Coordinates of N, CA and C in Angstrom, one line a residue:
S1 N -18.4 -9.6 6.7 CA -18.9 -10.9 6.3 C -20.5 -10.9 6.4
H2 N -21.0 -10.1 7.4 CA -22.4 -10.1 7.6 C -23.1 -9.5 6.4
M3 N -22.5 -8.6 5.7 CA -23.1 -8.0 4.5 C -23.3 -9.1 3.4
V4 N -22.4 -10.0 3.3 CA -22.5 -11.1 2.3 C -23.7 -11.9 2.7
C5 N -23.9 -12.2 4.0 CA -25.1 -13.0 4.4 C -26.4 -12.3 4.2
E6 N -26.4 -11.0 4.2 CA -27.6 -10.2 4.0 C -27.9 -10.1 2.5
E7 N -26.9 -10.2 1.6 CA -27.1 -9.9 0.2 C -28.2 -10.8 -0.4
P8 N -28.3 -12.1 -0.2 CA -29.3 -12.9 -0.9 C -30.6 -12.9 -0.1
F9 N -30.7 -12.3 1.1 CA -31.9 -12.4 1.9 C -32.9 -11.4 1.6
Y10 N -34.2 -11.9 1.3 CA -35.3 -11.0 1.0 C -34.9 -10.0 0.0
R11 N -34.3 -10.5 -1.1 CA -33.8 -9.6 -2.1 C -34.4 -9.9 -3.5
A12 N -34.7 -8.9 -4.2 CA -35.3 -9.1 -5.5 C -34.4 -10.0 -6.4
G13 N -35.0 -11.1 -6.9 CA -34.2 -12.0 -7.6 C -33.5 -13.1 -6.8
G14 N -33.7 -13.0 -5.5 CA -33.1 -13.9 -4.6 C -34.1 -15.1 -4.2
L15 N -33.5 -16.1 -3.8 CA -34.3 -17.3 -3.4 C -35.0 -17.1 -2.0
V16 N -36.2 -17.5 -1.9 CA -37.0 -17.3 -0.7 C -36.4 -18.0 0.5
P17 N -36.1 -19.3 0.3 CA -35.7 -20.1 1.5 C -34.2 -19.8 2.0
I18 N -33.9 -18.6 2.1 CA -32.5 -18.2 2.6 C -32.8 -17.5 3.9
Y19 N -32.1 -17.9 4.9 CA -32.2 -17.3 6.2 C -30.8 -17.0 6.8
P20 N -30.4 -15.7 6.9 CA -29.1 -15.4 7.4 C -29.1 -15.5 8.9
I21 N -28.0 -15.9 9.5 CA -27.9 -15.9 10.9 C -27.0 -14.6 11.2
L22 N -27.8 -13.6 11.6 CA -27.2 -12.3 11.8 C -27.2 -11.9 13.3
E23 N -26.1 -12.1 14.0 CA -26.0 -11.8 15.4 C -25.5 -10.4 15.6
P24 N -26.3 -9.5 16.1 CA -25.9 -8.1 16.3 C -24.6 -7.9 16.9
S25 N -24.3 -8.6 17.9 CA -23.0 -8.4 18.6 C -21.8 -8.7 17.8
L26 N -22.0 -9.4 16.7 CA -20.9 -9.7 15.7 C -20.8 -8.7 14.6
M27 N -21.7 -7.7 14.6 CA -21.8 -6.8 13.4 C -21.1 -5.5 13.8
L28 N -20.5 -4.8 12.9 CA -19.8 -3.6 13.1 C -20.6 -2.5 13.6
H29 N -21.9 -2.4 13.2 CA -22.7 -1.3 13.6 C -23.0 -1.3 15.1
C30 N -22.7 -2.3 15.7 CA -22.9 -2.4 17.2 C -21.6 -2.2 17.9
G31 N -20.6 -1.8 17.2 CA -19.3 -1.5 17.8 C -18.2 -2.4 17.1
A32 N -17.4 -1.7 16.4 CA -16.4 -2.5 15.6 C -15.4 -3.3 16.5
Y33 N -15.0 -2.6 17.6 CA -14.0 -3.3 18.5 C -14.8 -4.4 19.2
K34 N -16.0 -4.2 19.7 CA -16.8 -5.2 20.4 C -17.0 -6.4 19.4
G35 N -17.4 -6.1 18.2 CA -17.6 -7.2 17.2 C -16.3 -8.0 17.0
T36 N -15.2 -7.3 16.9 CA -13.9 -8.0 16.8 C -13.7 -9.0 17.9
L37 N -13.9 -8.5 19.1 CA -13.7 -9.4 20.3 C -14.8 -10.5 20.4
M38 N -16.0 -10.2 20.0 CA -17.1 -11.2 20.1 C -16.8 -12.4 19.1
E39 N -16.3 -12.1 17.9 CA -16.1 -13.2 16.9 C -15.0 -14.1 17.4
R40 N -14.3 -13.8 18.5 CA -13.3 -14.7 19.0 C -13.8 -15.5 20.2
L41 N -15.0 -15.3 20.6 CA -15.6 -15.9 21.8 C -16.1 -17.3 21.5
E42 N -15.5 -18.3 22.2 CA -15.9 -19.7 22.0 C -17.2 -19.9 22.8
G43 N -18.1 -20.8 22.2 CA -19.4 -21.1 22.8 C -20.5 -20.4 22.1
M44 N -20.3 -19.3 21.4 CA -21.3 -18.5 20.9 C -22.0 -19.2 19.7
A45 N -21.2 -19.8 18.8 CA -21.8 -20.4 17.6 C -22.8 -21.5 17.9
E46 N -22.6 -22.3 18.9 CA -23.5 -23.3 19.3 C -24.9 -22.7 19.6
I47 N -24.9 -21.6 20.4 CA -26.1 -20.9 20.7 C -26.8 -20.4 19.5
L48 N -26.0 -19.7 18.6 CA -26.6 -19.1 17.4 C -27.2 -20.2 16.5
L49 N -26.5 -21.3 16.3 CA -27.1 -22.4 15.5 C -28.4 -22.9 16.1
E50 N -28.4 -23.1 17.4 CA -29.6 -23.7 18.1 C -30.8 -22.7 17.9
E51 N -30.5 -21.4 18.1 CA -31.6 -20.4 18.0 C -32.0 -20.2 16.6
S52 N -31.2 -20.4 15.6 CA -31.6 -20.2 14.2 C -32.6 -21.1 13.6
G53 N -32.7 -22.3 14.2 CA -33.7 -23.3 13.6 C -33.1 -24.1 12.5
I54 N -31.8 -23.9 12.2 CA -31.2 -24.8 11.2 C -31.2 -26.2 11.6
Q55 N -31.3 -27.1 10.6 CA -31.4 -28.5 11.0 C -30.7 -29.4 9.9
S56 N -30.6 -30.7 10.3 CA -30.0 -31.6 9.4 C -30.6 -31.5 8.0
G57 N -29.8 -31.6 7.0 CA -30.2 -31.5 5.6 C -30.1 -30.1 5.1
D58 N -30.0 -29.1 5.9 CA -29.8 -27.7 5.5 C -28.4 -27.5 5.0
I59 N -28.1 -26.4 4.4 CA -26.8 -26.0 4.0 C -26.5 -24.7 4.7
L60 N -25.3 -24.6 5.3 CA -24.8 -23.4 6.0 C -23.6 -22.9 5.3
F61 N -23.8 -21.6 4.8 CA -22.6 -20.9 4.2 C -22.0 -20.1 5.3
L62 N -20.7 -20.2 5.4 CA -19.9 -19.5 6.4 C -18.9 -18.6 5.7
V63 N -19.0 -17.3 6.0 CA -18.2 -16.3 5.3 C -17.2 -15.7 6.3
S64 N -15.9 -15.8 5.9 CA -14.8 -15.2 6.7 C -13.6 -15.1 5.9
N65 N -13.1 -13.9 5.6 CA -11.9 -13.8 4.8 C -10.7 -14.5 5.4
S66 N -10.5 -14.3 6.7 CA -9.3 -14.9 7.3 C -9.6 -16.4 7.7
G67 N -10.9 -16.7 8.1 CA -11.2 -18.0 8.5 C -10.6 -18.5 9.8
R68 N -10.2 -17.5 10.6 CA -9.4 -17.9 11.8 C -10.1 -17.8 13.1
N69 N -11.2 -17.0 13.1 CA -11.9 -16.7 14.4 C -12.8 -17.8 14.9
S70 N -12.9 -17.8 16.2 CA -13.6 -18.9 16.9 C -15.0 -19.2 16.5
V71 N -15.8 -18.1 16.4 CA -17.2 -18.3 16.1 C -17.4 -19.0 14.8
V72 N -16.8 -18.6 13.8 CA -17.0 -19.2 12.4 C -16.5 -20.6 12.4
V73 N -15.4 -20.8 13.0 CA -14.8 -22.2 13.0 C -15.7 -23.1 13.8
E74 N -16.1 -22.6 15.0 CA -17.0 -23.4 15.8 C -18.4 -23.7 15.1
A75 N -18.9 -22.7 14.4 CA -20.1 -22.9 13.7 C -20.0 -24.0 12.7
A76 N -18.9 -24.0 12.0 CA -18.7 -25.1 11.0 C -18.6 -26.5 11.7
I77 N -17.9 -26.6 12.7 CA -17.7 -27.8 13.4 C -19.1 -28.3 14.0
E78 N -19.8 -27.4 14.7 CA -21.1 -27.8 15.3 C -22.1 -28.1 14.2
A79 N -22.1 -27.4 13.1 CA -23.1 -27.6 12.1 C -22.9 -29.0 11.5
R80 N -21.7 -29.4 11.2 CA -21.4 -30.7 10.7 C -21.8 -31.8 11.6
K81 N -21.7 -31.6 12.9 CA -22.2 -32.6 13.9 C -23.7 -32.8 13.8
M82 N -24.4 -31.7 13.4 CA -25.8 -31.7 13.3 C -26.3 -32.2 12.0
G83 N -25.4 -32.6 11.1 CA -25.8 -33.2 9.8 C -26.1 -32.1 8.8
I84 N -25.6 -30.9 9.0 CA -25.7 -29.8 8.1 C -24.5 -29.7 7.2
T85 N -24.8 -29.5 5.9 CA -23.7 -29.4 4.9 C -23.1 -28.0 5.1
T86 N -21.8 -27.9 5.2 CA -21.1 -26.6 5.4 C -20.3 -26.2 4.2
V87 N -20.4 -24.9 3.9 CA -19.6 -24.3 2.7 C -18.9 -23.1 3.2
A88 N -17.6 -23.0 3.1 CA -16.8 -21.8 3.5 C -16.6 -21.0 2.3
I89 N -16.8 -19.7 2.5 CA -16.4 -18.7 1.5 C -15.3 -17.9 2.2
T90 N -14.0 -18.1 1.7 CA -12.9 -17.6 2.5 C -11.7 -17.3 1.5
S91 N -10.7 -16.7 2.1 CA -9.4 -16.5 1.3 C -8.4 -17.5 1.8
I92 N -8.2 -18.5 1.0 CA -7.2 -19.6 1.4 C -5.8 -18.9 1.6
S93 N -5.4 -18.0 0.8 CA -4.1 -17.4 1.0 C -4.0 -16.7 2.3
H94 N -5.0 -15.9 2.7 CA -5.0 -15.2 4.0 C -5.0 -16.2 5.1
S95 N -5.9 -17.2 5.0 CA -6.1 -18.1 6.1 C -4.8 -18.9 6.3
R96 N -4.1 -19.3 5.3 CA -2.8 -20.1 5.5 C -1.7 -19.3 6.1
Q97 N -1.9 -17.9 6.1 CA -0.8 -17.1 6.7 C -1.1 -16.6 8.1
V98 N -2.2 -17.1 8.7 CA -2.5 -16.7 10.1 C -2.8 -17.9 10.9
E99 N -2.7 -17.8 12.3 CA -3.0 -18.8 13.2 C -4.5 -18.8 13.5
S100 N -5.0 -20.0 13.8 CA -6.4 -20.1 14.2 C -6.5 -19.5 15.6
R101 N -7.7 -19.0 15.9 CA -8.0 -18.5 17.2 C -9.0 -19.5 17.9
H102 N -9.3 -20.6 17.3 CA -10.2 -21.6 17.8 C -9.3 -22.6 18.6
K103 N -9.9 -23.1 19.7 CA -9.1 -24.1 20.5 C -8.7 -25.3 19.7
S104 N -9.3 -25.7 18.6 CA -9.0 -26.8 17.9 C -7.7 -26.6 17.1
G105 N -7.3 -25.3 16.9 CA -6.2 -25.0 16.0 C -6.6 -25.0 14.5
K106 N -7.8 -25.3 14.2 CA -8.3 -25.4 12.8 C -8.8 -24.0 12.3
K107 N -8.7 -23.9 11.0 CA -9.3 -22.7 10.4 C -10.5 -23.2 9.5
L108 N -11.3 -22.2 9.1 CA -12.6 -22.5 8.5 C -12.4 -23.5 7.3
Y109 N -11.5 -23.2 6.4 CA -11.4 -24.1 5.3 C -11.0 -25.5 5.6
E110 N -10.5 -25.8 6.8 CA -10.2 -27.1 7.3 C -11.3 -27.9 7.9
V111 N -12.4 -27.2 8.2 CA -13.5 -27.9 8.9 C -14.9 -27.8 8.2
T112 N -14.9 -27.5 6.9 CA -16.1 -27.4 6.2 C -16.1 -28.5 5.1
D113 N -17.4 -28.8 4.6 CA -17.5 -29.8 3.6 C -17.0 -29.3 2.2
Y114 N -17.2 -28.0 2.0 CA -16.8 -27.4 0.7 C -16.2 -26.1 1.0
V115 N -15.2 -25.7 0.1 CA -14.5 -24.4 0.3 C -14.6 -23.7 -1.0
I116 N -15.0 -22.4 -1.0 CA -14.9 -21.6 -2.1 C -13.9 -20.5 -1.8
D117 N -12.8 -20.5 -2.5 CA -11.8 -19.5 -2.3 C -12.1 -18.2 -3.0
N118 N -12.2 -17.1 -2.3 CA -12.5 -15.8 -2.9 C -11.3 -15.2 -3.5
C119 N -10.2 -15.9 -3.5 CA -8.9 -15.5 -4.0 C -8.4 -14.1 -3.4
G120 N -8.8 -13.9 -2.2 CA -8.3 -12.7 -1.5 C -6.9 -12.8 -1.1
I121 N -6.4 -11.7 -0.6 CA -5.0 -11.7 -0.1 C -5.0 -11.4 1.4
P122 N -3.9 -11.7 2.0 CA -3.8 -11.3 3.5 C -4.0 -9.8 3.6
G123 N -4.8 -9.5 4.6 CA -5.1 -8.0 4.8 C -6.2 -7.5 4.0
D124 N -6.6 -8.2 2.9 CA -7.8 -7.9 2.1 C -7.6 -6.7 1.2
A125 N -7.1 -5.6 1.7 CA -7.0 -4.4 0.8 C -5.9 -4.6 -0.3
V126 N -6.2 -3.9 -1.4 CA -5.4 -4.2 -2.6 C -4.7 -3.0 -3.3
I127 N -5.1 -1.8 -3.0 CA -4.5 -0.7 -3.7 C -3.5 0.0 -2.8
Q128 N -2.3 0.2 -3.4 CA -1.2 0.8 -2.7 C -0.9 2.2 -3.4
F129 N -0.8 3.2 -2.6 CA -0.4 4.6 -3.1 C 1.0 4.9 -2.7
D130 N 1.7 5.7 -3.6 CA 3.0 6.2 -3.3 C 3.0 7.0 -2.0
N131 N 4.0 6.9 -1.2 CA 4.1 7.7 0.1 C 3.0 7.4 1.1
F132 N 2.3 6.3 1.0 CA 1.3 5.9 1.9 C 1.4 4.4 2.1
N133 N 1.7 4.0 3.3 CA 2.0 2.6 3.6 C 0.8 1.7 3.7
Q134 N -0.3 2.2 4.0 CA -1.5 1.4 4.2 C -2.3 1.2 2.9
K135 N -2.5 -0.1 2.6 CA -3.3 -0.4 1.4 C -4.8 -0.1 1.6
V136 N -5.5 0.2 0.6 CA -6.9 0.5 0.7 C -7.7 -0.3 -0.4
G137 N -9.0 -0.3 -0.3 CA -9.8 -1.0 -1.3 C -9.9 -2.5 -1.1
P138 N -10.6 -2.9 0.0 CA -10.7 -4.4 0.2 C -11.5 -5.1 -0.9
K139 N -11.0 -6.2 -1.3 CA -11.7 -6.9 -2.5 C -12.6 -8.0 -2.1
S140 N -12.5 -8.5 -0.8 CA -13.3 -9.6 -0.5 C -14.8 -9.4 -0.6
S141 N -15.3 -8.2 -0.3 CA -16.7 -7.9 -0.4 C -17.2 -8.1 -1.8
I142 N -16.5 -7.5 -2.8 CA -17.0 -7.6 -4.2 C -16.9 -9.1 -4.6
A143 N -15.8 -9.8 -4.3 CA -15.7 -11.2 -4.7 C -16.8 -12.0 -4.0
D144 N -17.0 -11.9 -2.7 CA -18.0 -12.7 -2.0 C -19.4 -12.4 -2.4
L145 N -19.8 -11.2 -2.7 CA -21.1 -10.9 -3.2 C -21.3 -11.5 -4.6
T146 N -20.3 -11.4 -5.4 CA -20.4 -12.1 -6.7 C -20.6 -13.6 -6.6
I147 N -19.8 -14.2 -5.7 CA -19.9 -15.6 -5.5 C -21.3 -16.0 -5.0
V148 N -21.8 -15.3 -4.0 CA -23.2 -15.6 -3.5 C -24.2 -15.5 -4.6
N149 N -24.1 -14.4 -5.4 CA -25.1 -14.3 -6.4 C -25.0 -15.3 -7.5
I150 N -23.8 -15.7 -7.8 CA -23.6 -16.8 -8.8 C -24.2 -18.1 -8.3
I151 N -24.1 -18.4 -7.0 CA -24.6 -19.6 -6.4 C -26.2 -19.5 -6.5
V152 N -26.8 -18.4 -6.3 CA -28.2 -18.3 -6.4 C -28.6 -18.5 -7.8
I153 N -28.0 -17.9 -8.8 CA -28.3 -18.0 -10.2 C -28.2 -19.5 -10.6
N154 N -27.1 -20.1 -10.3 CA -26.9 -21.5 -10.6 C -27.9 -22.4 -10.0
T155 N -28.3 -22.1 -8.8 CA -29.3 -23.0 -8.1 C -30.6 -22.9 -8.8
V156 N -31.0 -21.7 -9.2 CA -32.3 -21.5 -9.9 C -32.2 -22.2 -11.3
E157 N -31.1 -22.1 -12.0 CA -30.9 -22.8 -13.2 C -31.0 -24.3 -13.1
K158 N -30.4 -24.9 -12.1 CA -30.5 -26.3 -11.8 C -31.9 -26.8 -11.5
L159 N -32.6 -26.0 -10.6 CA -33.9 -26.3 -10.3 C -34.8 -26.3 -11.5
L160 N -34.7 -25.3 -12.3 CA -35.5 -25.2 -13.5 C -35.3 -26.3 -14.5
A161 N -34.0 -26.7 -14.6 CA -33.7 -27.9 -15.4 C -34.3 -29.2 -15.0
K162 N -34.6 -29.2 -13.7 CA -35.3 -30.4 -13.1 C -36.8 -30.3 -13.1
G163 N -37.3 -29.2 -13.7 CA -38.7 -29.0 -13.7 C -39.3 -28.4 -12.4
I164 N -38.4 -27.9 -11.5 CA -38.9 -27.3 -10.3 C -38.9 -25.8 -10.4
I165 N -40.0 -25.2 -10.1 CA -40.1 -23.7 -10.1 C -39.7 -23.2 -8.7
P166 N -38.5 -22.6 -8.7 CA -38.0 -22.1 -7.4 C -38.7 -20.9 -6.9
P167 N -38.9 -20.7 -5.6 CA -39.5 -19.5 -5.0 C -38.5 -18.4 -5.0
V168 N -38.8 -17.4 -5.8 CA -37.8 -16.2 -6.0 C -38.6 -14.9 -5.7
F169 N -37.9 -14.1 -4.9 CA -38.5 -12.8 -4.6 C -38.6 -11.9 -5.8
I170 N -39.7 -11.2 -5.9 CA -39.9 -10.2 -6.9 C -39.8 -8.8 -6.2
S171 N -39.2 -7.9 -6.9 CA -39.1 -6.5 -6.3 C -40.4 -6.0 -5.8
S172 N -40.4 -5.5 -4.6 CA -41.6 -4.8 -4.1 C -41.9 -3.5 -4.8
N173 N -40.9 -3.0 -5.6 CA -41.1 -1.7 -6.2 C -41.6 -1.9 -7.7
L174 N -41.9 -3.1 -8.1 CA -42.5 -3.3 -9.4 C -44.0 -3.3 -9.4

């Protein structure tokens, strides 16, 4: 999920006013098992939101295929209390088949203002081989990156239609 948050940040063709909340302890490069445990830790999202500088009137996109872990659910709940519009990018199918790990019993799609279904499946991987029980080829990354880029494109289009020139990054290699 953190890769999806990095995709539009400081990216050629991306909008300038995008700020990802990237907590190292939640990222796989700091330890996959550790990150898995940390995303279940209640109380972390409130700290991350406070530290990020996000404020009322901002929009917070929350990305989680399962939408069940405490940090992402808590982030949505706390952000809404702060007057921040929340948008989930999640797999409704996956989320409906698992239990929430948040104390509220809610899942991400149940606590955000808007929900974008990435049409993922439980377990995320989609390719099955003969004589091999484990599916491979997760599809949420491709779907989520496409969704995020379409949102950026549509936002630029709408701003231009209103006569607003949006701040967009130009490749530093041009």
